[in-house]
Amino acid sequence: MSNLDDLRDALRRFAAARDWDAYHTPKNLVMALSAEVGELTDLFQWLTPEQAAKAMEDPELAWNVRDELADVVHYLVRLADKLDVDLVEAAFAKIERNERRFPTGDRRPADLRPVE
Amino acid sequence: MSNLDDLRDALRRFAAARDWDAYHTPKNLVMALSAEVGELTDLFQWLTPEQAAKAMEDPELAWNVRDELADVVHYLVRLADKLDVDLVEAAFAKIERNERRFPTGDRRPADLRPVE
Amino acid sequence: MSNLDDLRDALRRFAAARDWDAYHTPKNLVMALSAEVGELTDLFQWLTPEQAAKAMEDPELAWNVRDELADVVHYLVRLADKLDVDLVEAAFAKIERNERRFPTGDRRPADLRPVE
Amino acid sequence: MSNLDDLRDALRRFAAARDWDAYHTPKNLVMALSAEVGELTDLFQWLTPEQAAKAMEDPELAWNVRDELADVVHYLVRLADKLDVDLVEAAFAKIERNERRFPTGDRRPADLRPVE
């Protein structure tokens, strides 16, 4: 993977060349990110967990998954740019907080509400 | 920003140390990504566009925005890892496709449905 | 508005006639609901608050908004049916809880994080 | 289930008593709906399909599911009220369109992208 800074800059140029910065407000970009995650969800909603795990073995589905993930990344990087947040730095800082919240030995995801 | 590969590896280690890989199936991770974008949306839903544009001037809100963005990045990177997708490569490839879909001069975002 | 019970029954018959019940598990229906809300979000994401308030004055946009709202209702009613939840009863019960959480005089929405 | 009109009126009174109508613009309500669906998703994300199907057998989880479904209904009804859309009428009209799109005999959900 190359650097996210290059991607951020390419997306800046893309938006600037089309006068789209007026649309790319933080509030709008949060909605756009949410809509794109909805399109990604649409690709997986009817698949069993087993089918979903093999999603990339189907060429058409794999293409669509890559395409929707790309849209998610675009709006996430644009949003972080507009908010002046370093995504990778924020993600590493959160891992440190999570190390304290979930000391090794904890066997369940953070938000799991188990059904027994 | 540092490399996304390092982040992916750190998230792998985090999950492995807690036996969370069984939960981190593609279908579950799509849902987790979606839920985290919901939490990010929650932070912006009642703000005017003007307030949202100044979100990072409020220290508490800024902290929460960074925290939720970090969660979004975590699940997005985990999902891409499980699907074996290079997010940055996919994002650059999509920019190329978008360059053809929206030649310079187009003045509106891709999905805009104008209201006149 | 007519009764939600009739709608629930019509959606049951629609799914049964197509053998779709196998797909309509609670987990899948939560994802489908989420994806449809994403499509609704897509219709509003680039609109200013003022344009969004006048969305129904544009015939094409109005048609799309009704269409997406209908999809949201479909999956919400199917989900509640599968979980055996009475949506209207649950909604009234929550109003009672919210009356206690937000006594009259409170001037802000529940989740507002103000930016000053 | 009682009538959605009564629920709409109760939600109108609740908002009016708290001066929340200024926040309840269509754009904001779409975001609030999306955030609440995110909270619902959070309840199901780590469950297997089998666990999710039995979600209502766990009293605490069942309570949370009802609570989140109620929030989804609240914002959906508020949004439809602000847009002057009759949700049940729109949902029945969409069933008619879907009867034509998916004649009986079709064995797969509308959006299924099969993995073979």
Short mmCIF file of C-alpha atoms in Angstrom, two decimals:
data_model
loop_
_atom_site.label_atom_id
_atom_site.label_comp_id
_atom_site.label_asym_id
_atom_site.label_seq_id
_atom_site.Cartn_x
_atom_site.Cartn_y
_atom_site.Cartn_z
CA MET A 1 0.00 0.00 0.00
CA SER A 2 1.27 3.43 -0.85
CA ASN A 3 0.90 6.46 1.32
CA LEU A 4 -2.50 7.88 2.27
CA ASP A 5 -1.08 11.39 1.82
CA ASP A 6 -0.76 10.79 -1.92
CA LEU A 7 -4.35 9.60 -2.05
CA ARG A 8 -5.54 12.61 -0.08
CA ASP A 9 -3.74 14.92 -2.52
CA ALA A 10 -5.15 13.13 -5.57
CA LEU A 11 -8.66 13.43 -4.16
CA ARG A 12 -8.09 17.12 -3.45
CA ARG A 13 -7.07 17.70 -7.06
CA PHE A 14 -10.03 15.69 -8.33
CA ALA A 15 -12.51 17.74 -6.30
CA ALA A 16 -10.85 21.06 -7.07
CA ALA A 17 -10.90 20.41 -10.82
CA ARG A 18 -14.68 19.95 -10.63
CA ASP A 19 -15.52 22.71 -8.12
CA TRP A 20 -16.87 20.07 -5.76
CA ASP A 21 -15.39 21.50 -2.56
CA ALA A 22 -18.60 23.43 -1.95
CA TYR A 23 -20.40 20.08 -1.66
CA HIS A 24 -17.68 18.42 0.37
CA THR A 25 -18.60 19.84 3.77
CA PRO A 26 -18.04 17.61 6.81
CA LYS A 27 -21.77 17.05 7.29
CA ASN A 28 -22.28 16.08 3.65
CA LEU A 29 -19.20 13.86 3.60
CA VAL A 30 -20.40 11.96 6.69
CA MET A 31 -23.62 11.26 4.79
CA ALA A 32 -21.75 10.26 1.63
CA LEU A 33 -19.54 7.89 3.65
CA SER A 34 -22.66 6.40 5.22
CA ALA A 35 -24.36 5.95 1.83
CA GLU A 36 -21.31 4.17 0.40
CA VAL A 37 -21.12 1.82 3.38
CA GLY A 38 -24.78 1.12 2.60
CA GLU A 39 -23.81 0.07 -0.93
CA LEU A 40 -21.10 -2.19 0.49
CA THR A 41 -23.65 -3.67 2.91
CA ASP A 42 -25.96 -4.34 -0.01
CA LEU A 43 -23.33 -6.65 -1.53
CA PHE A 44 -23.16 -8.81 1.60
CA GLN A 45 -26.68 -8.70 3.01
CA TRP A 46 -28.08 -11.92 1.55
CA LEU A 47 -24.88 -13.95 1.71
CA THR A 48 -24.37 -16.57 4.40
CA PRO A 49 -21.22 -16.06 6.47
CA GLU A 50 -19.64 -18.86 4.43
CA GLN A 51 -20.54 -17.25 1.09
CA ALA A 52 -19.33 -13.86 2.35
CA ALA A 53 -15.99 -15.38 3.33
CA LYS A 54 -15.56 -16.53 -0.29
CA ALA A 55 -16.86 -13.31 -1.84
CA MET A 56 -13.59 -12.56 -3.62
CA GLU A 57 -13.65 -15.88 -5.49
CA ASP A 58 -16.52 -14.57 -7.61
CA PRO A 59 -14.97 -12.17 -10.16
CA GLU A 60 -18.02 -9.93 -10.58
CA LEU A 61 -18.72 -9.71 -6.87
CA ALA A 62 -15.03 -9.15 -6.17
CA TRP A 63 -14.98 -6.26 -8.64
CA ASN A 64 -18.02 -4.71 -6.96
CA VAL A 65 -16.55 -5.14 -3.49
CA ARG A 66 -13.32 -3.40 -4.54
CA ASP A 67 -15.35 -0.65 -6.20
CA GLU A 68 -17.48 0.02 -3.10
CA LEU A 69 -14.50 -0.18 -0.74
CA ALA A 70 -12.81 2.42 -2.93
CA ASP A 71 -15.80 4.75 -2.61
CA VAL A 72 -15.74 4.31 1.17
CA VAL A 73 -12.03 5.15 1.27
CA HIS A 74 -12.57 8.22 -0.95
CA TYR A 75 -15.16 9.79 1.31
CA LEU A 76 -13.36 8.76 4.51
CA VAL A 77 -10.12 10.36 3.32
CA ARG A 78 -11.95 13.48 2.10
CA LEU A 79 -13.76 13.80 5.43
CA ALA A 80 -10.56 13.39 7.43
CA ASP A 81 -8.88 15.96 5.18
CA LYS A 82 -11.64 18.51 5.73
CA LEU A 83 -11.53 17.86 9.51
CA ASP A 84 -7.71 17.89 9.53
CA VAL A 85 -7.52 14.45 11.14
CA ASP A 86 -4.62 12.06 10.47
CA LEU A 87 -6.50 8.78 10.08
CA VAL A 88 -3.55 6.47 10.66
CA GLU A 89 -2.37 8.39 13.71
CA ALA A 90 -5.91 8.36 15.13
CA ALA A 91 -6.18 4.62 14.45
CA PHE A 92 -2.91 3.83 16.23
CA ALA A 93 -3.88 6.02 19.20
CA LYS A 94 -7.13 4.09 19.45
CA ILE A 95 -5.29 0.75 19.44
CA GLU A 96 -3.38 1.98 22.49
CA ARG A 97 -6.63 2.90 24.25
CA ASN A 98 -8.13 -0.45 23.27
CA GLU A 99 -5.08 -2.29 24.67
CA ARG A 100 -6.06 -0.85 28.04
CA ARG A 101 -9.81 -1.46 27.60
CA PHE A 102 -9.35 -5.06 26.48
CA PRO A 103 -6.33 -6.58 28.21
CA THR A 104 -5.13 -9.79 26.59
CA GLY A 105 -7.18 -12.73 27.70
CA ASP A 106 -10.49 -11.03 26.99
CA ARG A 107 -12.15 -13.39 24.56
CA ARG A 108 -14.90 -11.29 23.10
CA PRO A 109 -15.18 -8.27 20.78
CA ALA A 110 -15.76 -4.96 22.49
CA ASP A 111 -19.41 -4.66 21.70
CA LEU A 112 -20.50 -8.27 21.87
CA ARG A 113 -23.77 -8.79 23.61
CA PRO A 114 -23.76 -12.57 23.95
CA VAL A 115 -26.88 -14.65 23.54
CA GLU A 116 -26.84 -17.79 25.64
CA MET B 1 0.63 9.53 7.88
CA SER B 2 2.46 6.30 8.26
CA ASN B 3 1.82 3.22 6.22
CA LEU B 4 -1.50 1.39 6.27
CA ASP B 5 0.41 -1.92 6.18
CA ASP B 6 1.75 -1.24 9.68
CA LEU B 7 -1.75 -0.48 10.88
CA ARG B 8 -3.10 -3.66 9.30
CA ASP B 9 -0.40 -5.68 11.04
CA ALA B 10 -1.05 -4.04 14.41
CA LEU B 11 -4.76 -4.78 14.09
CA ARG B 12 -3.97 -8.39 13.17
CA ARG B 13 -1.88 -8.76 16.31
CA PHE B 14 -4.55 -7.10 18.43
CA ALA B 15 -7.24 -9.48 17.20
CA ALA B 16 -5.04 -12.57 17.38
CA ALA B 17 -4.06 -11.87 20.98
CA ARG B 18 -7.76 -11.87 21.91
CA ASP B 19 -8.95 -14.76 19.72
CA TRP B 20 -11.25 -12.32 17.89
CA ASP B 21 -10.62 -13.64 14.38
CA ALA B 22 -13.61 -15.97 14.72
CA TYR B 23 -15.81 -12.87 15.02
CA HIS B 24 -14.02 -10.92 12.30
CA THR B 25 -15.72 -12.52 9.31
CA PRO B 26 -16.35 -10.29 6.28
CA LYS B 27 -20.10 -10.20 6.93
CA ASN B 28 -19.64 -9.24 10.58
CA LEU B 29 -16.98 -6.65 9.75
CA VAL B 30 -19.25 -4.96 7.20
CA MET B 31 -21.84 -4.64 9.96
CA ALA B 32 -19.25 -3.35 12.45
CA LEU B 33 -18.05 -0.77 9.92
CA SER B 34 -21.64 0.30 9.37
CA ALA B 35 -22.33 0.60 13.11
CA GLU B 36 -19.23 2.76 13.61
CA VAL B 37 -20.22 5.06 10.75
CA GLY B 38 -23.54 5.32 12.59
CA GLU B 39 -21.71 6.57 15.69
CA LEU B 40 -19.84 9.10 13.59
CA THR B 41 -23.14 10.21 12.05
CA ASP B 42 -24.56 10.65 15.53
CA LEU B 43 -21.91 13.28 16.25
CA PHE B 44 -22.93 15.40 13.25
CA GLN B 45 -26.68 14.83 12.94
CA TRP B 46 -27.98 17.88 14.80
CA LEU B 47 -25.23 20.28 13.75
CA THR B 48 -25.85 22.89 11.09
CA PRO B 49 -23.41 22.72 8.16
CA GLU B 50 -21.67 25.74 9.70
CA GLN B 51 -21.35 24.09 13.12
CA ALA B 52 -20.16 20.86 11.50
CA ALA B 53 -17.46 22.75 9.61
CA LYS B 54 -16.14 24.02 12.97
CA ALA B 55 -16.50 20.69 14.77
CA MET B 56 -12.79 20.39 15.51
CA GLU B 57 -12.73 23.72 17.36
CA ASP B 58 -14.64 22.12 20.22
CA PRO B 59 -12.14 19.98 22.15
CA GLU B 60 -14.63 17.38 23.41
CA LEU B 61 -16.34 17.00 20.06
CA ALA B 62 -12.97 16.88 18.29
CA TRP B 63 -11.87 14.07 20.59
CA ASN B 64 -15.05 12.12 19.85
CA VAL B 65 -14.72 12.67 16.10
CA ARG B 66 -11.13 11.35 16.13
CA ASP B 67 -12.23 8.41 18.26
CA GLU B 68 -15.08 7.43 15.93
CA LEU B 69 -12.97 7.95 12.79
CA ALA B 70 -10.40 5.61 14.34
CA ASP B 71 -13.05 2.92 14.86
CA VAL B 72 -14.16 3.31 11.25
CA VAL B 73 -10.57 2.92 10.05
CA HIS B 74 -10.04 -0.14 12.25
CA TYR B 75 -12.98 -2.07 10.83
CA LEU B 76 -12.34 -0.88 7.27
CA VAL B 77 -8.72 -2.06 7.42
CA ARG B 78 -9.71 -5.35 9.06
CA LEU B 79 -12.37 -5.94 6.42
CA ALA B 80 -9.97 -5.20 3.56
CA ASP B 81 -7.40 -7.48 5.17
CA LYS B 82 -9.87 -10.38 5.42
CA LEU B 83 -10.95 -9.77 1.79
CA ASP B 84 -7.34 -9.34 0.65
CA VAL B 85 -8.06 -5.93 -0.89
CA ASP B 86 -5.41 -3.20 -1.06
CA LEU B 87 -7.47 -0.15 -0.07
CA VAL B 88 -5.12 2.48 -1.45
CA GLU B 89 -4.67 0.66 -4.75
CA ALA B 90 -8.44 0.24 -5.06
CA ALA B 91 -8.97 3.92 -4.26
CA PHE B 92 -6.47 5.07 -6.92
CA ALA B 93 -8.00 2.73 -9.50
CA LYS B 94 -11.40 4.23 -8.75
CA ILE B 95 -10.06 7.77 -9.22
CA GLU B 96 -9.01 6.73 -12.73
CA ARG B 97 -12.48 5.40 -13.47
CA ASN B 98 -14.03 8.55 -12.03
CA GLU B 99 -11.78 10.71 -14.23
CA ARG B 100 -13.54 9.11 -17.20
CA ARG B 101 -17.03 9.27 -15.64
CA PHE B 102 -16.70 12.92 -14.65
CA PRO B 103 -14.54 14.76 -17.15
CA THR B 104 -13.34 18.13 -15.93
CA GLY B 105 -16.01 20.75 -16.34
CA ASP B 106 -18.71 18.69 -14.70
CA ARG B 107 -19.81 20.88 -11.81
CA ARG B 108 -21.76 18.50 -9.63
CA PRO B 109 -20.97 15.53 -7.38
CA ALA B 110 -21.58 12.12 -8.88
CA ASP B 111 -24.78 11.37 -7.07
CA LEU B 112 -26.31 14.81 -6.88
CA ARG B 113 -29.98 14.89 -7.56
CA PRO B 114 -30.54 18.62 -7.86
CA VAL B 115 -33.63 20.30 -6.49
CA GLU B 116 -34.63 23.37 -8.47
CA MET C 1 -52.52 5.56 7.20
CA SER C 2 -53.89 2.05 7.30
CA ASN C 3 -52.85 -0.58 9.75
CA LEU C 4 -49.28 -1.92 9.92
CA ASP C 5 -50.69 -5.41 10.49
CA ASP C 6 -52.07 -5.46 6.95
CA LEU C 7 -48.70 -4.39 5.61
CA ARG C 8 -46.91 -7.06 7.64
CA ASP C 9 -49.28 -9.70 6.24
CA ALA C 10 -48.84 -8.49 2.66
CA LEU C 11 -45.05 -8.63 3.05
CA ARG C 12 -45.32 -12.13 4.50
CA ARG C 13 -47.30 -13.30 1.49
CA PHE C 14 -44.87 -11.59 -0.90
CA ALA C 15 -41.86 -13.33 0.65
CA ALA C 16 -43.59 -16.69 0.97
CA ALA C 17 -44.63 -16.69 -2.70
CA ARG C 18 -40.95 -16.29 -3.66
CA ASP C 19 -39.37 -18.60 -1.05
CA TRP C 20 -37.49 -15.61 0.35
CA ASP C 21 -37.95 -16.47 4.03
CA ALA C 22 -34.66 -18.35 4.01
CA TYR C 23 -32.93 -15.04 3.21
CA HIS C 24 -35.01 -13.00 5.62
CA THR C 25 -33.13 -13.86 8.81
CA PRO C 26 -32.86 -11.13 11.45
CA LYS C 27 -29.16 -10.59 10.76
CA ASN C 28 -29.73 -10.28 7.01
CA LEU C 29 -32.75 -8.00 7.47
CA VAL C 30 -30.78 -5.64 9.71
CA MET C 31 -28.23 -5.34 6.90
CA ALA C 32 -30.95 -4.85 4.28
CA LEU C 33 -32.55 -2.12 6.41
CA SER C 34 -29.16 -0.45 6.76
CA ALA C 35 -28.49 -0.63 3.01
CA GLU C 36 -31.87 0.95 2.23
CA VAL C 37 -31.25 3.78 4.70
CA GLY C 38 -27.99 4.25 2.80
CA GLU C 39 -29.95 4.72 -0.43
CA LEU C 40 -32.20 7.25 1.30
CA THR C 41 -29.12 9.05 2.61
CA ASP C 42 -27.73 9.16 -0.92
CA LEU C 43 -30.74 11.24 -1.99
CA PHE C 44 -30.08 13.91 0.64
CA GLN C 45 -26.30 13.95 1.00
CA TRP C 46 -25.44 16.84 -1.31
CA LEU C 47 -28.51 18.95 -0.60
CA THR C 48 -28.30 21.99 1.63
CA PRO C 49 -30.72 21.91 4.58
CA GLU C 50 -32.88 24.37 2.62
CA GLN C 51 -32.93 22.19 -0.51
CA ALA C 52 -33.64 19.11 1.58
CA ALA C 53 -36.62 20.85 3.19
CA LYS C 54 -38.06 21.39 -0.29
CA ALA C 55 -37.20 17.92 -1.58
CA MET C 56 -40.81 16.95 -2.23
CA GLU C 57 -41.35 19.93 -4.56
CA ASP C 58 -39.18 18.21 -7.16
CA PRO C 59 -41.31 15.45 -8.72
CA GLU C 60 -38.46 13.09 -9.60
CA LEU C 61 -36.74 13.47 -6.25
CA ALA C 62 -40.08 13.13 -4.46
CA TRP C 63 -40.74 9.86 -6.29
CA ASN C 64 -37.32 8.54 -5.30
CA VAL C 65 -37.76 9.60 -1.67
CA ARG C 66 -41.11 7.78 -1.46
CA ASP C 67 -39.57 4.74 -3.14
CA GLU C 68 -36.64 4.56 -0.71
CA LEU C 69 -38.83 5.23 2.32
CA ALA C 70 -41.02 2.32 1.17
CA ASP C 71 -37.99 0.01 1.03
CA VAL C 72 -36.98 1.10 4.53
CA VAL C 73 -40.51 0.38 5.82
CA HIS C 74 -40.54 -3.04 4.11
CA TYR C 75 -37.37 -4.27 5.77
CA LEU C 76 -38.21 -2.68 9.11
CA VAL C 77 -41.63 -4.38 9.18
CA ARG C 78 -40.14 -7.71 8.03
CA LEU C 79 -37.46 -7.49 10.71
CA ALA C 80 -39.97 -6.70 13.44
CA ASP C 81 -42.15 -9.55 12.22
CA LYS C 82 -39.29 -12.04 12.40
CA LEU C 83 -38.34 -10.75 15.88
CA ASP C 84 -41.99 -10.68 16.98
CA VAL C 85 -41.80 -7.02 17.99
CA ASP C 86 -44.82 -4.71 17.76
CA LEU C 87 -43.22 -1.59 16.31
CA VAL C 88 -45.95 0.85 17.31
CA GLU C 89 -46.17 -0.49 20.84
CA ALA C 90 -42.37 -0.30 21.18
CA ALA C 91 -42.39 3.25 19.82
CA PHE C 92 -45.06 4.42 22.30
CA ALA C 93 -43.23 2.73 25.19
CA LYS C 94 -40.07 4.60 24.19
CA ILE C 95 -41.93 7.92 24.13
CA GLU C 96 -42.86 7.29 27.77
CA ARG C 97 -39.24 6.60 28.67
CA ASN C 98 -38.15 9.69 26.75
CA GLU C 99 -40.72 11.81 28.62
CA ARG C 100 -38.80 10.94 31.78
CA ARG C 101 -35.35 11.39 30.20
CA PHE C 102 -36.18 14.76 28.66
CA PRO C 103 -38.62 16.62 30.89
CA THR C 104 -40.30 19.54 29.17
CA GLY C 105 -38.08 22.58 29.16
CA ASP C 106 -35.06 20.72 27.83
CA ARG C 107 -34.20 22.58 24.66
CA ARG C 108 -31.92 20.20 22.85
CA PRO C 109 -32.25 16.84 21.09
CA ALA C 110 -31.16 13.83 23.08
CA ASP C 111 -27.87 13.30 21.35
CA LEU C 112 -26.87 16.86 20.59
CA ARG C 113 -23.27 17.58 21.23
CA PRO C 114 -23.24 21.36 20.99
CA VAL C 115 -20.43 23.27 19.36
CA GLU C 116 -19.83 26.64 20.94
CA MET D 1 -50.68 -2.54 16.35
CA SER D 2 -52.45 0.77 16.67
CA ASN D 3 -52.47 3.43 14.04
CA LEU D 4 -49.30 5.18 12.86
CA ASP D 5 -51.22 8.47 12.79
CA ASP D 6 -51.49 8.42 16.57
CA LEU D 7 -47.77 7.79 16.84
CA ARG D 8 -47.01 10.62 14.44
CA ASP D 9 -49.16 12.97 16.51
CA ALA D 10 -47.54 11.89 19.78
CA LEU D 11 -44.09 12.49 18.30
CA ARG D 12 -45.20 15.91 17.06
CA ARG D 13 -46.33 16.86 20.55
CA PHE D 14 -43.11 15.52 22.08
CA ALA D 15 -40.94 17.58 19.74
CA ALA D 16 -43.08 20.71 20.02
CA ALA D 17 -42.98 20.63 23.82
CA ARG D 18 -39.17 20.71 23.66
CA ASP D 19 -38.71 23.14 20.75
CA TRP D 20 -36.97 20.39 18.79
CA ASP D 21 -38.60 21.13 15.44
CA ALA D 22 -35.72 23.40 14.52
CA TYR D 23 -33.43 20.35 14.70
CA HIS D 24 -35.85 18.01 12.97
CA THR D 25 -35.12 19.03 9.40
CA PRO D 26 -35.31 16.31 6.73
CA LYS D 27 -31.53 16.25 6.30
CA ASN D 28 -30.93 15.93 10.04
CA LEU D 29 -33.65 13.30 10.45
CA VAL D 30 -32.14 11.15 7.68
CA MET D 31 -28.87 11.24 9.62
CA ALA D 32 -30.62 10.45 12.91
CA LEU D 33 -32.42 7.51 11.29
CA SER D 34 -29.11 6.26 9.93
CA ALA D 35 -27.39 6.59 13.33
CA GLU D 36 -30.17 4.63 15.03
CA VAL D 37 -29.97 1.85 12.45
CA GLY D 38 -26.26 1.82 13.28
CA GLU D 39 -27.11 1.18 16.94
CA LEU D 40 -29.44 -1.64 15.91
CA THR D 41 -26.67 -3.08 13.71
CA ASP D 42 -24.31 -2.95 16.68
CA LEU D 43 -26.60 -5.37 18.55
CA PHE D 44 -26.41 -7.97 15.78
CA GLN D 45 -22.92 -7.56 14.32
CA TRP D 46 -21.08 -10.29 16.23
CA LEU D 47 -23.95 -12.77 16.42
CA THR D 48 -24.03 -15.80 14.17
CA PRO D 49 -27.20 -16.09 12.07
CA GLU D 50 -28.36 -18.76 14.52
CA GLN D 51 -27.75 -16.55 17.57
CA ALA D 52 -29.43 -13.60 15.84
CA ALA D 53 -32.51 -15.73 15.14
CA LYS D 54 -32.80 -16.36 18.89
CA ALA D 55 -32.02 -12.80 19.92
CA MET D 56 -35.37 -12.27 21.62
CA GLU D 57 -34.84 -15.24 23.94
CA ASP D 58 -32.22 -13.24 25.82
CA PRO D 59 -34.14 -10.73 28.00
CA GLU D 60 -31.46 -8.03 28.05
CA LEU D 61 -30.76 -8.25 24.33
CA ALA D 62 -34.50 -8.35 23.60
CA TRP D 63 -34.99 -5.16 25.61
CA ASN D 64 -32.19 -3.44 23.69
CA VAL D 65 -33.55 -4.61 20.32
CA ARG D 66 -37.00 -3.21 21.16
CA ASP D 67 -35.43 0.01 22.35
CA GLU D 68 -33.39 0.52 19.17
CA LEU D 69 -36.28 -0.48 16.90
CA ALA D 70 -38.36 2.16 18.70
CA ASP D 71 -35.74 4.83 17.99
CA VAL D 72 -35.68 3.82 14.33
CA VAL D 73 -39.48 4.07 14.15
CA HIS D 74 -39.42 7.48 15.86
CA TYR D 75 -37.08 9.06 13.37
CA LEU D 76 -38.65 7.31 10.39
CA VAL D 77 -42.12 8.59 11.35
CA ARG D 78 -40.78 12.08 12.08
CA LEU D 79 -38.99 12.15 8.72
CA ALA D 80 -42.08 10.99 6.83
CA ASP D 81 -44.15 13.59 8.69
CA LYS D 82 -41.78 16.41 7.73
CA LEU D 83 -41.75 15.18 4.10
CA ASP D 84 -45.54 14.65 4.12
CA VAL D 85 -45.19 11.01 3.03
CA ASP D 86 -47.71 8.36 4.10
CA LEU D 87 -45.38 5.48 4.95
CA VAL D 88 -47.96 2.71 4.75
CA GLU D 89 -49.37 3.95 1.46
CA ALA D 90 -45.86 4.23 0.02
CA ALA D 91 -45.04 0.72 1.26
CA PHE D 92 -48.15 -0.80 -0.34
CA ALA D 93 -47.47 1.03 -3.62
CA LYS D 94 -43.95 -0.42 -3.61
CA ILE D 95 -45.29 -3.94 -3.07
CA GLU D 96 -47.30 -3.49 -6.25
CA ARG D 97 -44.21 -2.38 -8.17
CA ASN D 98 -42.25 -5.28 -6.71
CA GLU D 99 -44.97 -7.75 -7.78
CA ARG D 100 -44.17 -6.70 -11.35
CA ARG D 101 -40.39 -6.68 -10.84
CA PHE D 102 -40.32 -10.10 -9.20
CA PRO D 103 -43.06 -12.30 -10.63
CA THR D 104 -43.78 -15.37 -8.56
CA GLY D 105 -41.31 -18.10 -9.28
CA ASP D 106 -38.30 -15.88 -8.87
CA ARG D 107 -36.33 -17.56 -6.12
CA ARG D 108 -33.91 -14.88 -5.02
CA PRO D 109 -34.13 -11.58 -3.16
CA ALA D 110 -34.05 -8.49 -5.32
CA ASP D 111 -30.51 -7.53 -4.62
CA LEU D 112 -28.87 -10.91 -4.31
CA ARG D 113 -25.56 -11.14 -6.02
CA PRO D 114 -24.96 -14.89 -5.92
CA VAL D 115 -21.58 -16.39 -5.22
CA GLU D 116 -21.00 -19.63 -7.09
#
